[in-house]
Coordinates of C-alpha atoms in Angstrom, one line a residue:
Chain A
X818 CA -61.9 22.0 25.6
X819 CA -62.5 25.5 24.6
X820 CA -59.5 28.2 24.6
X821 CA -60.5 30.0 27.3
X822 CA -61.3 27.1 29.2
X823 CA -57.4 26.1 29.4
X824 CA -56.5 29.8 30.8
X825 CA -57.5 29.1 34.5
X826 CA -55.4 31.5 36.9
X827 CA -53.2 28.2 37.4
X828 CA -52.0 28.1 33.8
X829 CA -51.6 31.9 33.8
X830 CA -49.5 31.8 36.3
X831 CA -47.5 29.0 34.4
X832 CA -47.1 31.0 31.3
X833 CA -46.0 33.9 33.0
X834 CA -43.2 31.8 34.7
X835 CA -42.6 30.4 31.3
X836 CA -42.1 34.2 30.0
X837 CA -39.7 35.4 32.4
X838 CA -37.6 31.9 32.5
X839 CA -37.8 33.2 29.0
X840 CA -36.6 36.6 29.6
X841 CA -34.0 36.0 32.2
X842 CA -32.0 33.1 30.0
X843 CA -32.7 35.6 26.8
X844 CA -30.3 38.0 29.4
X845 CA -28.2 35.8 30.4
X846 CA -27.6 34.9 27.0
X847 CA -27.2 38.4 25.8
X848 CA -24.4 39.3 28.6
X849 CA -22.5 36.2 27.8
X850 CA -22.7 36.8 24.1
X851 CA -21.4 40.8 25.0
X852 CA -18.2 39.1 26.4
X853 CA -17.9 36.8 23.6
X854 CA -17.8 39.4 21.0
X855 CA -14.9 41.2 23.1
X856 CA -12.8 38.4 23.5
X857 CA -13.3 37.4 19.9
X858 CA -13.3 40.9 17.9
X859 CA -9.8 40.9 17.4
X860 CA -10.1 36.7 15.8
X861 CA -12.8 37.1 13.8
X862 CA -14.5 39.8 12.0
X863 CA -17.9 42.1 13.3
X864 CA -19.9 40.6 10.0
X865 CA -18.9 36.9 11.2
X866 CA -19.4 37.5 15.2
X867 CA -22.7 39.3 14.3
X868 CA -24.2 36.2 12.0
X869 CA -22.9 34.2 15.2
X870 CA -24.9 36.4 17.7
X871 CA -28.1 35.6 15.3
X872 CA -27.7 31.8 15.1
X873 CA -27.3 31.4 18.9
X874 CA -30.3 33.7 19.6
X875 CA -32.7 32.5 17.1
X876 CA -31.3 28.6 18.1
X877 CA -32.1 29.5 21.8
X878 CA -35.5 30.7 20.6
X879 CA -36.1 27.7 18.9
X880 CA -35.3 25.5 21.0
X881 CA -37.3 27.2 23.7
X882 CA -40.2 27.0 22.0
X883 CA -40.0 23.7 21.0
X884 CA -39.5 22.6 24.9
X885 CA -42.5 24.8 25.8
X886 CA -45.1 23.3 23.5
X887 CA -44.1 19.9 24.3
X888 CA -44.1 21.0 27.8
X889 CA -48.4 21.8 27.5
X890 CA -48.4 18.3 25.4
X891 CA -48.5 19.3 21.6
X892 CA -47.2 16.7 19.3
X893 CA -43.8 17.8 18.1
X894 CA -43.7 14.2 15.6
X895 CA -45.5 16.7 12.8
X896 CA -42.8 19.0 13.1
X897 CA -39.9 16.2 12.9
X898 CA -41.0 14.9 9.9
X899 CA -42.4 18.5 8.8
X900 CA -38.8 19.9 9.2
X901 CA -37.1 16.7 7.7
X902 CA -39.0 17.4 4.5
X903 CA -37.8 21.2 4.3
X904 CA -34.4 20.4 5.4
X905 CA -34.0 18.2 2.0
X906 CA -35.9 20.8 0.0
X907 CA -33.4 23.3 1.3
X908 CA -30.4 20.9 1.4
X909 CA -31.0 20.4 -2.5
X910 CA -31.6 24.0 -3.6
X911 CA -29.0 25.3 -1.5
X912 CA -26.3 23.1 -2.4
X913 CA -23.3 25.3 -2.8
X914 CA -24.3 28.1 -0.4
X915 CA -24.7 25.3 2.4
X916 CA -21.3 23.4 0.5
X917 CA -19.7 27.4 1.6
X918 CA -21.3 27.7 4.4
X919 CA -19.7 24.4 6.1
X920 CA -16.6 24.9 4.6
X921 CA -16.6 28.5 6.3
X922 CA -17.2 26.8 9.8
X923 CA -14.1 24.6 9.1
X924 CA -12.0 28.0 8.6
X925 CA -13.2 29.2 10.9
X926 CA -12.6 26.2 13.3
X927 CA -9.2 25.7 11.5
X928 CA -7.7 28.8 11.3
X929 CA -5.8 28.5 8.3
X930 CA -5.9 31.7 8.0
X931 CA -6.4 34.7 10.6
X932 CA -7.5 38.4 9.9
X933 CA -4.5 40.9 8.8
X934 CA -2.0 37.9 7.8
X935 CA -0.4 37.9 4.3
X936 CA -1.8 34.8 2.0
X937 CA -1.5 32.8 -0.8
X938 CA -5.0 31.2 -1.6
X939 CA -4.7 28.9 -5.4
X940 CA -3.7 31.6 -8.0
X941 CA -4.6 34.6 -5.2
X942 CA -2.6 36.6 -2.7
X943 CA -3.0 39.4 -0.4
X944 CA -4.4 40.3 3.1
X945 CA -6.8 38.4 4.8
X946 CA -9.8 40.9 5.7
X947 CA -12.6 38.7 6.5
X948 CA -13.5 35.9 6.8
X949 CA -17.6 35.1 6.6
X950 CA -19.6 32.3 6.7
X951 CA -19.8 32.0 2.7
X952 CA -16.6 33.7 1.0
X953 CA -13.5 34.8 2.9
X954 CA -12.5 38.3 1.2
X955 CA -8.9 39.4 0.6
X956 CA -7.3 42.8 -0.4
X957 CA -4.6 42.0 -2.7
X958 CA -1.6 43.6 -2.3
X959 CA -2.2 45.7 -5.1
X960 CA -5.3 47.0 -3.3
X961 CA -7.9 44.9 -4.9
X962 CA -10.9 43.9 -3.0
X963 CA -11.2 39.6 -4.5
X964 CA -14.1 37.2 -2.9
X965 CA -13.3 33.8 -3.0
X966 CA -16.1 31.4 -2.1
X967 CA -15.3 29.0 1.4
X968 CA -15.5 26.0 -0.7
X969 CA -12.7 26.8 -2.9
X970 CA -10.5 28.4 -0.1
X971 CA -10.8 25.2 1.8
X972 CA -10.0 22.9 -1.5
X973 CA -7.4 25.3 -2.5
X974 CA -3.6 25.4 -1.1
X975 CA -3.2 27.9 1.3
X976 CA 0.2 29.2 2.0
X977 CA 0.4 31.6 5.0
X978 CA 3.3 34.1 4.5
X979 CA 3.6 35.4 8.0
X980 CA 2.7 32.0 10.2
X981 CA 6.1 31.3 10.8
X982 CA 8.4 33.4 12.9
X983 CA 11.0 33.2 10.0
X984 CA 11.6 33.2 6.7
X985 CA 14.9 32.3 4.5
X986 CA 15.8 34.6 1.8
X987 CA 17.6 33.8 -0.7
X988 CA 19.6 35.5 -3.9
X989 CA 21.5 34.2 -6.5
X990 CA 24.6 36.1 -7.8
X991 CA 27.1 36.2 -10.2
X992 CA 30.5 37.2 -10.1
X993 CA 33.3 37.2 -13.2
X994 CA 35.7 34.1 -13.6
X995 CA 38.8 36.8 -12.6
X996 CA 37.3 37.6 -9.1
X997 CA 37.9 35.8 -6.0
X998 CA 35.1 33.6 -4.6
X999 CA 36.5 33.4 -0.8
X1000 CA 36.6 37.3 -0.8
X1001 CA 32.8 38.0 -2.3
X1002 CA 32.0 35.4 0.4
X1003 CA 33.8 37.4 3.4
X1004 CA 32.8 40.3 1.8
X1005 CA 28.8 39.1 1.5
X1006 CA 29.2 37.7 4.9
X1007 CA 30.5 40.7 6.8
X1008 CA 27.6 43.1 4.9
X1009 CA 25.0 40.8 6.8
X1010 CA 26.6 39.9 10.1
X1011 CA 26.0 44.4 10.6
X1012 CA 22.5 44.0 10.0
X1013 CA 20.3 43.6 12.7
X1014 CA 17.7 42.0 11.0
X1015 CA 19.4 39.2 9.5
X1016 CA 19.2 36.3 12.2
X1017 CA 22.7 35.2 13.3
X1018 CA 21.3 31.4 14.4
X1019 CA 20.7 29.8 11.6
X1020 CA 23.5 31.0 10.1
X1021 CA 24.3 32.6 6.6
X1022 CA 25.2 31.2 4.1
X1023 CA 27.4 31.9 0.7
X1024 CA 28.3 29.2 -1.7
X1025 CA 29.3 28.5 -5.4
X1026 CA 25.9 27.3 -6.8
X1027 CA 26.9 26.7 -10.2
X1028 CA 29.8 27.8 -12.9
X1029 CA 27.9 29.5 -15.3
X1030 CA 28.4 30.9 -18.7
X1031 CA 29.4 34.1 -17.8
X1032 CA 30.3 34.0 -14.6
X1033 CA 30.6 32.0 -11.5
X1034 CA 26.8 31.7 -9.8
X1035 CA 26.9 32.5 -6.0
X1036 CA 23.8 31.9 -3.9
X1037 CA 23.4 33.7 -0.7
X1038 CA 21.2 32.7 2.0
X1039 CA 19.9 33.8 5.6
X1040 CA 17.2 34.0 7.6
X1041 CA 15.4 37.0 8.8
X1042 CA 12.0 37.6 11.7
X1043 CA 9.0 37.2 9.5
X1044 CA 7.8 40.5 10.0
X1045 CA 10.9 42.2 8.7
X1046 CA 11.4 39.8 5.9
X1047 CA 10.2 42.1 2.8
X1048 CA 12.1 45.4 4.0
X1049 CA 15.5 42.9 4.3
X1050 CA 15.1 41.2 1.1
X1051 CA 14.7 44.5 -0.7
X1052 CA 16.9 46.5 1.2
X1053 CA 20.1 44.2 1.3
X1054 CA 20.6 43.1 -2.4
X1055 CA 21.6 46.4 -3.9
X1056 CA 23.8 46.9 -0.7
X1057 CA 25.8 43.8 -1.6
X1058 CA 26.2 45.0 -5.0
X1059 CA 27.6 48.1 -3.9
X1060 CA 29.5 46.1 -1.5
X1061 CA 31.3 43.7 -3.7
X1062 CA 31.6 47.0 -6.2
X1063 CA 33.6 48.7 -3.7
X1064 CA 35.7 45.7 -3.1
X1065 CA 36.7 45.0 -7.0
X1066 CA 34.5 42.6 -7.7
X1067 CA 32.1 43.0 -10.4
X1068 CA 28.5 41.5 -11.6
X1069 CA 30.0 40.3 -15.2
X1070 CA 27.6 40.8 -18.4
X1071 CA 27.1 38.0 -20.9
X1072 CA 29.7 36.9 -22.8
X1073 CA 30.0 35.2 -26.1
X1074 CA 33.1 34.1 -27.5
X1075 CA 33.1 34.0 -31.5
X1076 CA 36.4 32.3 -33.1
X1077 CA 36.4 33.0 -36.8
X1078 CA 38.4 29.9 -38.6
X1079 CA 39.7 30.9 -42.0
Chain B
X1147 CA 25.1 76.2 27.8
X1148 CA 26.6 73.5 30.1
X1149 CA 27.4 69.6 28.9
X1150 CA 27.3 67.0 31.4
X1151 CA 29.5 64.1 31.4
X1152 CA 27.8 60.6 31.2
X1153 CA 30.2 58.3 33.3
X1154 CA 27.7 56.3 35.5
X1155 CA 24.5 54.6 36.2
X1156 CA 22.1 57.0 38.4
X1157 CA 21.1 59.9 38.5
X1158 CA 22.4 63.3 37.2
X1159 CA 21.5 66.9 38.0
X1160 CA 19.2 68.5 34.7
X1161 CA 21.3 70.0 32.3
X1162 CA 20.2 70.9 28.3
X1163 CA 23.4 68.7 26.9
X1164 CA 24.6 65.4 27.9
X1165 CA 27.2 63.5 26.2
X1166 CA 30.1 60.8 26.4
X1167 CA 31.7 58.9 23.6
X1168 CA 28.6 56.6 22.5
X1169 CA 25.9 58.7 22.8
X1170 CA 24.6 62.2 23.5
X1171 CA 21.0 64.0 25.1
X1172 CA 19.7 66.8 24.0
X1173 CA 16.8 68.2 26.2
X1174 CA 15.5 72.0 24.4
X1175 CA 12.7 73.8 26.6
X1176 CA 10.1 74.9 24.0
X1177 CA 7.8 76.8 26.1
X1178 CA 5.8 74.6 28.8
X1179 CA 7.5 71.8 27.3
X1180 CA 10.6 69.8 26.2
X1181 CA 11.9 68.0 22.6
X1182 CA 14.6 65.4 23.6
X1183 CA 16.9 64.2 21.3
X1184 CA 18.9 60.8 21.7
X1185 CA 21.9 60.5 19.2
X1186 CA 23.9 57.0 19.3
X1187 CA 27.1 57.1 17.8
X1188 CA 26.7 54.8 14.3
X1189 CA 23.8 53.6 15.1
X1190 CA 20.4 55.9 15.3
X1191 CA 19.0 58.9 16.8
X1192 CA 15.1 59.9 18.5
X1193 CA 13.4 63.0 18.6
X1194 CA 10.5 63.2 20.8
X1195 CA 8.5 66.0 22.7
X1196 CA 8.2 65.5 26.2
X1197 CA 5.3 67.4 27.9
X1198 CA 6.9 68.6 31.3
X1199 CA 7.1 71.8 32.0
X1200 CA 10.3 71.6 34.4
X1201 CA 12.9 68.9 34.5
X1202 CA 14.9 68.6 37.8
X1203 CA 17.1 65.2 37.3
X1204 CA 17.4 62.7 34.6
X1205 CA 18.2 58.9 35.7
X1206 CA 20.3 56.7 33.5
X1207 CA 19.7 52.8 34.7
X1208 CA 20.6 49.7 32.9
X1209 CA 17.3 47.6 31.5
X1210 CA 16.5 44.8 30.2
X1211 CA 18.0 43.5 26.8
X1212 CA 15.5 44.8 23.9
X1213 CA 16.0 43.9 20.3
X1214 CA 14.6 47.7 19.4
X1215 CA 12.3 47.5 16.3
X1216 CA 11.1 43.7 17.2
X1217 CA 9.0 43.1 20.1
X1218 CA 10.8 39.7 21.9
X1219 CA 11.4 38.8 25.5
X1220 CA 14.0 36.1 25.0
X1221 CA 17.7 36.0 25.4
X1222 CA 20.4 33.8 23.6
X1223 CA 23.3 33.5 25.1
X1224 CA 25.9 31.5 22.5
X1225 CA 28.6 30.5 24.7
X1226 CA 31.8 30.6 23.0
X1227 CA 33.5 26.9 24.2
X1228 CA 30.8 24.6 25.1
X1229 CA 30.3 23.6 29.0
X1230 CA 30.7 19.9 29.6
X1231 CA 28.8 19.1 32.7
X1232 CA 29.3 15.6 34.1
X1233 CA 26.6 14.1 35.7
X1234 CA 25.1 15.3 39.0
X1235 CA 27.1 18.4 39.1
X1236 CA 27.3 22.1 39.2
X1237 CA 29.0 25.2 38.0
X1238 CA 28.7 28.4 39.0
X1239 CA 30.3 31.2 36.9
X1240 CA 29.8 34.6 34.8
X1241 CA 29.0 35.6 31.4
X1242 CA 28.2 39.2 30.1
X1243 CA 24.9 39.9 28.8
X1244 CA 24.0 42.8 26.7
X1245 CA 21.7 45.7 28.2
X1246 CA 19.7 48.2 27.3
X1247 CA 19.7 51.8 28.6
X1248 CA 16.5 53.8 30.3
X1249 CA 16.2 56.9 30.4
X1250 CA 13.7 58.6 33.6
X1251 CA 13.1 62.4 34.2
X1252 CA 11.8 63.8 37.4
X1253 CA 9.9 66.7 37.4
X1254 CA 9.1 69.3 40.2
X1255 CA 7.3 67.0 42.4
X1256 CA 9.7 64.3 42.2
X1257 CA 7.9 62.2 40.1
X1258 CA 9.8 59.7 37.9
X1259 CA 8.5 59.8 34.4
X1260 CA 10.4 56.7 31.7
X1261 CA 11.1 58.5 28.4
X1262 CA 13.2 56.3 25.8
X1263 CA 14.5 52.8 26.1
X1264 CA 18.1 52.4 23.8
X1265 CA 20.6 50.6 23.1
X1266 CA 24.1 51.2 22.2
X1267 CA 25.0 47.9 20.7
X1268 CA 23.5 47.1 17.7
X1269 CA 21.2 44.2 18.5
X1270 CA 21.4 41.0 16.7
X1271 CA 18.7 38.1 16.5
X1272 CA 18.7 34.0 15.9
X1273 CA 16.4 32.2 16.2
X1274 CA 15.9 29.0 18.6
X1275 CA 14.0 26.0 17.3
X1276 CA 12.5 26.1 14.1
X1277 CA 10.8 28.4 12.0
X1278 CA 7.1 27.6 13.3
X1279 CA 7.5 26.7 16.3
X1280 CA 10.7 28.3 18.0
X1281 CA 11.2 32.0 18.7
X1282 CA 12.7 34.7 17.8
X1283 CA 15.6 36.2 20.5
X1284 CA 18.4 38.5 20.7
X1285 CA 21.7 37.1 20.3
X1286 CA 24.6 37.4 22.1
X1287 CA 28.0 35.5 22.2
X1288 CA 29.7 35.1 25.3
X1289 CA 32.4 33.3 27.2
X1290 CA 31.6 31.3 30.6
X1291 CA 34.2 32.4 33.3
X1292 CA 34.8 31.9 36.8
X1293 CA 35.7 34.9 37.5
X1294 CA 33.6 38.4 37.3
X1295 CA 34.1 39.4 33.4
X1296 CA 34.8 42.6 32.1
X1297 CA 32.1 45.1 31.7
X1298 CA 31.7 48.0 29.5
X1299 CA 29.9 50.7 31.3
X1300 CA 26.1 51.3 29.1
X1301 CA 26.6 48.2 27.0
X1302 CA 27.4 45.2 29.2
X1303 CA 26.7 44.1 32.1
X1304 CA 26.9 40.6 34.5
X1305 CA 24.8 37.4 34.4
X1306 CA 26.0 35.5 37.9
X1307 CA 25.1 31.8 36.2
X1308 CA 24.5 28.4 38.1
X1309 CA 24.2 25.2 35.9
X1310 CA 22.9 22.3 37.5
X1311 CA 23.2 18.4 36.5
X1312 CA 21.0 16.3 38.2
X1313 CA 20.4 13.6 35.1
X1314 CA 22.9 10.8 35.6
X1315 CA 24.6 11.6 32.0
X1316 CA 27.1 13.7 30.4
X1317 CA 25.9 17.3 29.0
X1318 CA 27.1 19.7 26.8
X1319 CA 25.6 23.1 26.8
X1320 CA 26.4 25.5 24.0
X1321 CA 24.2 27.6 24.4
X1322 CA 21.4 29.0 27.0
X1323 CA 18.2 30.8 26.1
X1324 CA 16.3 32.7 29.3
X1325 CA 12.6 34.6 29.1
X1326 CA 14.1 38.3 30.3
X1327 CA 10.4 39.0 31.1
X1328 CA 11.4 38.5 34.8
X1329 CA 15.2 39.5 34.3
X1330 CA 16.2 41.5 38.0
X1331 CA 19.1 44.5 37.3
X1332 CA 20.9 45.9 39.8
X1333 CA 23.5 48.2 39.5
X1334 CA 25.7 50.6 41.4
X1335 CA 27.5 53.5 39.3
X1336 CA 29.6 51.9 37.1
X1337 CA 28.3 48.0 37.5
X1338 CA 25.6 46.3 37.0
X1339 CA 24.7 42.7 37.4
X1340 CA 21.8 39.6 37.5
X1341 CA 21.0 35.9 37.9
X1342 CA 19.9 33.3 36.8
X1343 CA 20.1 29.7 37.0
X1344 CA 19.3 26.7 35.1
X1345 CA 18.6 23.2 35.4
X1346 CA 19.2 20.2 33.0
X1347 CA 16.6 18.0 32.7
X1348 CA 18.0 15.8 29.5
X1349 CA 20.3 16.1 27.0
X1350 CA 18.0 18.1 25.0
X1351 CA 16.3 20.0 27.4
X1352 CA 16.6 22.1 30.4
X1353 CA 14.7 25.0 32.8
X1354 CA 15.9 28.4 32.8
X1355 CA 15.0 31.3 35.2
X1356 CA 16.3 34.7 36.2
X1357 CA 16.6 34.9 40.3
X1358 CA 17.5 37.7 42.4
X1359 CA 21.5 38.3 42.7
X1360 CA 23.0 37.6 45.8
X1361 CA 25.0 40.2 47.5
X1362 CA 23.0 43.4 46.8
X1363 CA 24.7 45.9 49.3
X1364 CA 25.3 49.1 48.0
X1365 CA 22.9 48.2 44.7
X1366 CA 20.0 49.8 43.7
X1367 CA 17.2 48.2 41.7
X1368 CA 16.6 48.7 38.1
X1369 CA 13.0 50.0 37.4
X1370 CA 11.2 46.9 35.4
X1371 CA 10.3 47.7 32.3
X1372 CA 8.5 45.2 31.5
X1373 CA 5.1 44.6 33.3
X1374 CA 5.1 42.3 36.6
X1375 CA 2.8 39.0 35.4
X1376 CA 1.1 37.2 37.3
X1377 CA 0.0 33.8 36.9
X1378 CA 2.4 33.1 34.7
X1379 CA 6.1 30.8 35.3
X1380 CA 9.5 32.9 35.1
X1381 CA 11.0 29.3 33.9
X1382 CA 11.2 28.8 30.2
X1383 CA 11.8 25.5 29.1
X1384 CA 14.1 24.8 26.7
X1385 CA 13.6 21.9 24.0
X1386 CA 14.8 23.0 21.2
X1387 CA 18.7 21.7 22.5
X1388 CA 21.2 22.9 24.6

């Protein structure tokens, strides 16, 4: 049968339902994908929603196509095995980026990480500022821009800084022999029960961690809200020392005693 | 230029200086508008311009207990002896419960404007649960009474509590955490009071809500600060222990 001889005003009229099926669902589609990309833009970034938007058209465009030739009765079998071929072709030249690429779509599935948090991926940390299908790219916290491919990021430890609601801090202290541990402990104790920031429940805590060479080692620990957890730390050690200054007791210097025999 | 006393809950005629012995108000007309300025004693002060070009009253009303500087809806409430409810019982009693302070201007039309949310006390936090799953809340400690605790006009005011026992065990309850997200103030001028009432379910866990007080005459409402939400439960559930 001859080209022309298949277009009869039946199959014209077939085709043209099969075009705006087409069109409609290709609508449809594009108004769901809209409200996809609002909901998500704040979870994951425009470069990873966009590559998203692409995949799900061109796979509906695919697909469609697909159904529509086996619809007028072409053999898809060639294709099958056609496609098979080119998958493993792809599959072994491709290894790594495809190796990222699925490890990307476990991130992104997982979540380890989210956009904005504070990170510590292997030997890097830093802000998480995107995420993509092959690399997820974070701004150190000296301002560096650093790529890391998916792969490794998913093989790597990840510790998340700011999951949690709160975080302990902790310092370690030393006070001389001469001063009085039970009053650098009220005194430490007092200091942080007037901040706001350091949580009341679970409670502080200020103990003799170790008699040292110089001095008597004190640790101090509490807990503070995640997100005020650096501007504690650094704002309440050199308040204690001023603190326990004010109170008599003193940070001691190293000491070495010499005895001379004659 | 004439100061005003701050003494009660409510609203007070406009004046440019404000004061009592926490806190003071400065409101400074700067041509077609107004700079306020909110000093707390020890504790912080606000500068802000407000754009209304006349002022006719400013309203005082107690609020809801904000941690200022961390966004949280919850409230602990670390009770200073420990309730030991027997099984299948009640109490009904009073604890304070720390407040915040709102401050509303009207202008010429009436119309009710919210301009700074503060707090006197300075707030604490603790946390409930653990670290990745609990939640951050403002603290306070308090002592269960029977009778109506004292209150300290802008700082305090009164939770009206009932504790239920329906298990057929022994609980002790040290301490009570409630969602403040659906907290209902009322006050008259120099009191102010809410409700709330919760329900053991275990050992472990039990329901807590805020409810509306009982008698309200002579109360007004505090404006809600936080947004009405729908669809969602004013009973938070807590399982991180009494």
């Amino acid at each position: 049968m001859k080209f022309w001889q298949f277009i009869t005003p039946a199959k014209l009229i077939e085709i043209a339902v099969i075009v705006v099926i087409f069109l409609v669902l290709l609508f449809v589609i594009n108004i769901i994908l809209r409200r996809l990309r609002i909901i998500l833009r704040d979870k994951y970034s425009k470069n990873t929603l966009s590559i998203l938007n692409k995949l799900i058209i061109y796979g509906f465009i695919l697909i469609y196509l697909l159904s529509v030739l086996s619809y007028f009765g072409v053999n898809l079998s060639g294709f099958v095995v056609a496609g098979g071929f080119l998958s493993i072709i792809i599959g072994l030249a491709t290894q790594k980026v495809l190796g990222n690429m699925i490890a990307g779509i476990f991130l992104i599935i997982e979540r380890p990480v989210k956009l904005g948090q504070s990170v510590t991926i292997g030997d890097v940390s830093g802000f998480v500022e995107e995420v993509r299908f092959l690399s997820t790219i974070i701004r150190s916290f000296e301002g560096q821009f650093i790529r890391i491919p998916n792969e490794q990021v998913f093989n790597s430890v990840i510790i998340n800084l700011v999951e949690n609601v709160a975080r302990r801090i902790d310092y370690l202290l030393e006070i001389r022999y001469s001063d009085d541990f039970y009053k650098t402990k009220e005194v430490i104790l007092n200091l942080l029960a007037d901040e706001q920031f350091v949580l009341s429940l679970p409670q502080p805590e200020v103990f003799v961690e170790e008699f040292a060479s110089s001095g008597v080692r004190v640790r101090v620990r509490f807990w503070s809200p995640t997100e005020k957890w650096y501007d504690t730390k650094t704002k309440l050690l050199p308040m204690i020392k001023k603190s326990l200054e004010e109170n008599g007791i003193q940070i001691p210097f190293p000491q070495l005693e010499v005895k001379i025999k004659n | 230029m004439e100061t005003l006393e701050l003494n009660k809950y409510g609203y007070y005629l406009f004046s440019p200086f404000y004061k009592n012995e926490s806190f003071e108000l400065i409101f400074q007309k700067l041509n077609s508008f107004y700079q306020y300025q909110r000093d707390v004693a020890n504790l912080d002060s606000s500068k802000q311009i407000i754009s209304i070009p006349e002022i006719t009253k400013i309203y005082v009303q107690p609020s809801e207990p904000f941690a200022q500087g961390l966004d949280t809806t919850f409230l602990l409430l670390k009770l200073r002896e420990p309730l030991h409810l027997l099984p299948e019982s009640s109490l009904n009693g009073y604890v304070s419960f720390p407040l915040s302070l709102s401050l509303f201007v009207s202008d010429k039309e009436d119309k009710i404007h919210h301009i700074d949310t503060f707090s006197i006390l300075k707030p604490k936090l603790a946390l409930y649960g653990n670290p990745h799953n609990g939640i951050i809340c403002r603290y306070w400690e308090t002592s269960f009474s029977s009778e109506i605790p004292d209150e300290k006009l802008f700082s305090t005011g009164i939770l009206e509590l009932n504790i239920n026992n329906p298990t057929s065990s022994k609980v002790e309850v040290s301490q009570l955490v409630l969602n403040f997200s659906y907290m209902e103030i009322y006050f008259k001028p120099t009191t102010c009071k809410t409700s709330a009432r919760v329900k053991i379910i275990s050992d472990k866990f039990a329901e807590t809500e805020f409810i509306t007080p009982s008698g309200l005459d002579g109360y007004n409402k505090s404006i809600d600060l936080i947004p009405t939400k729908i669809l969602t439960s004013s009973k938070y559930l807590m399982e991180f222990g009494l």
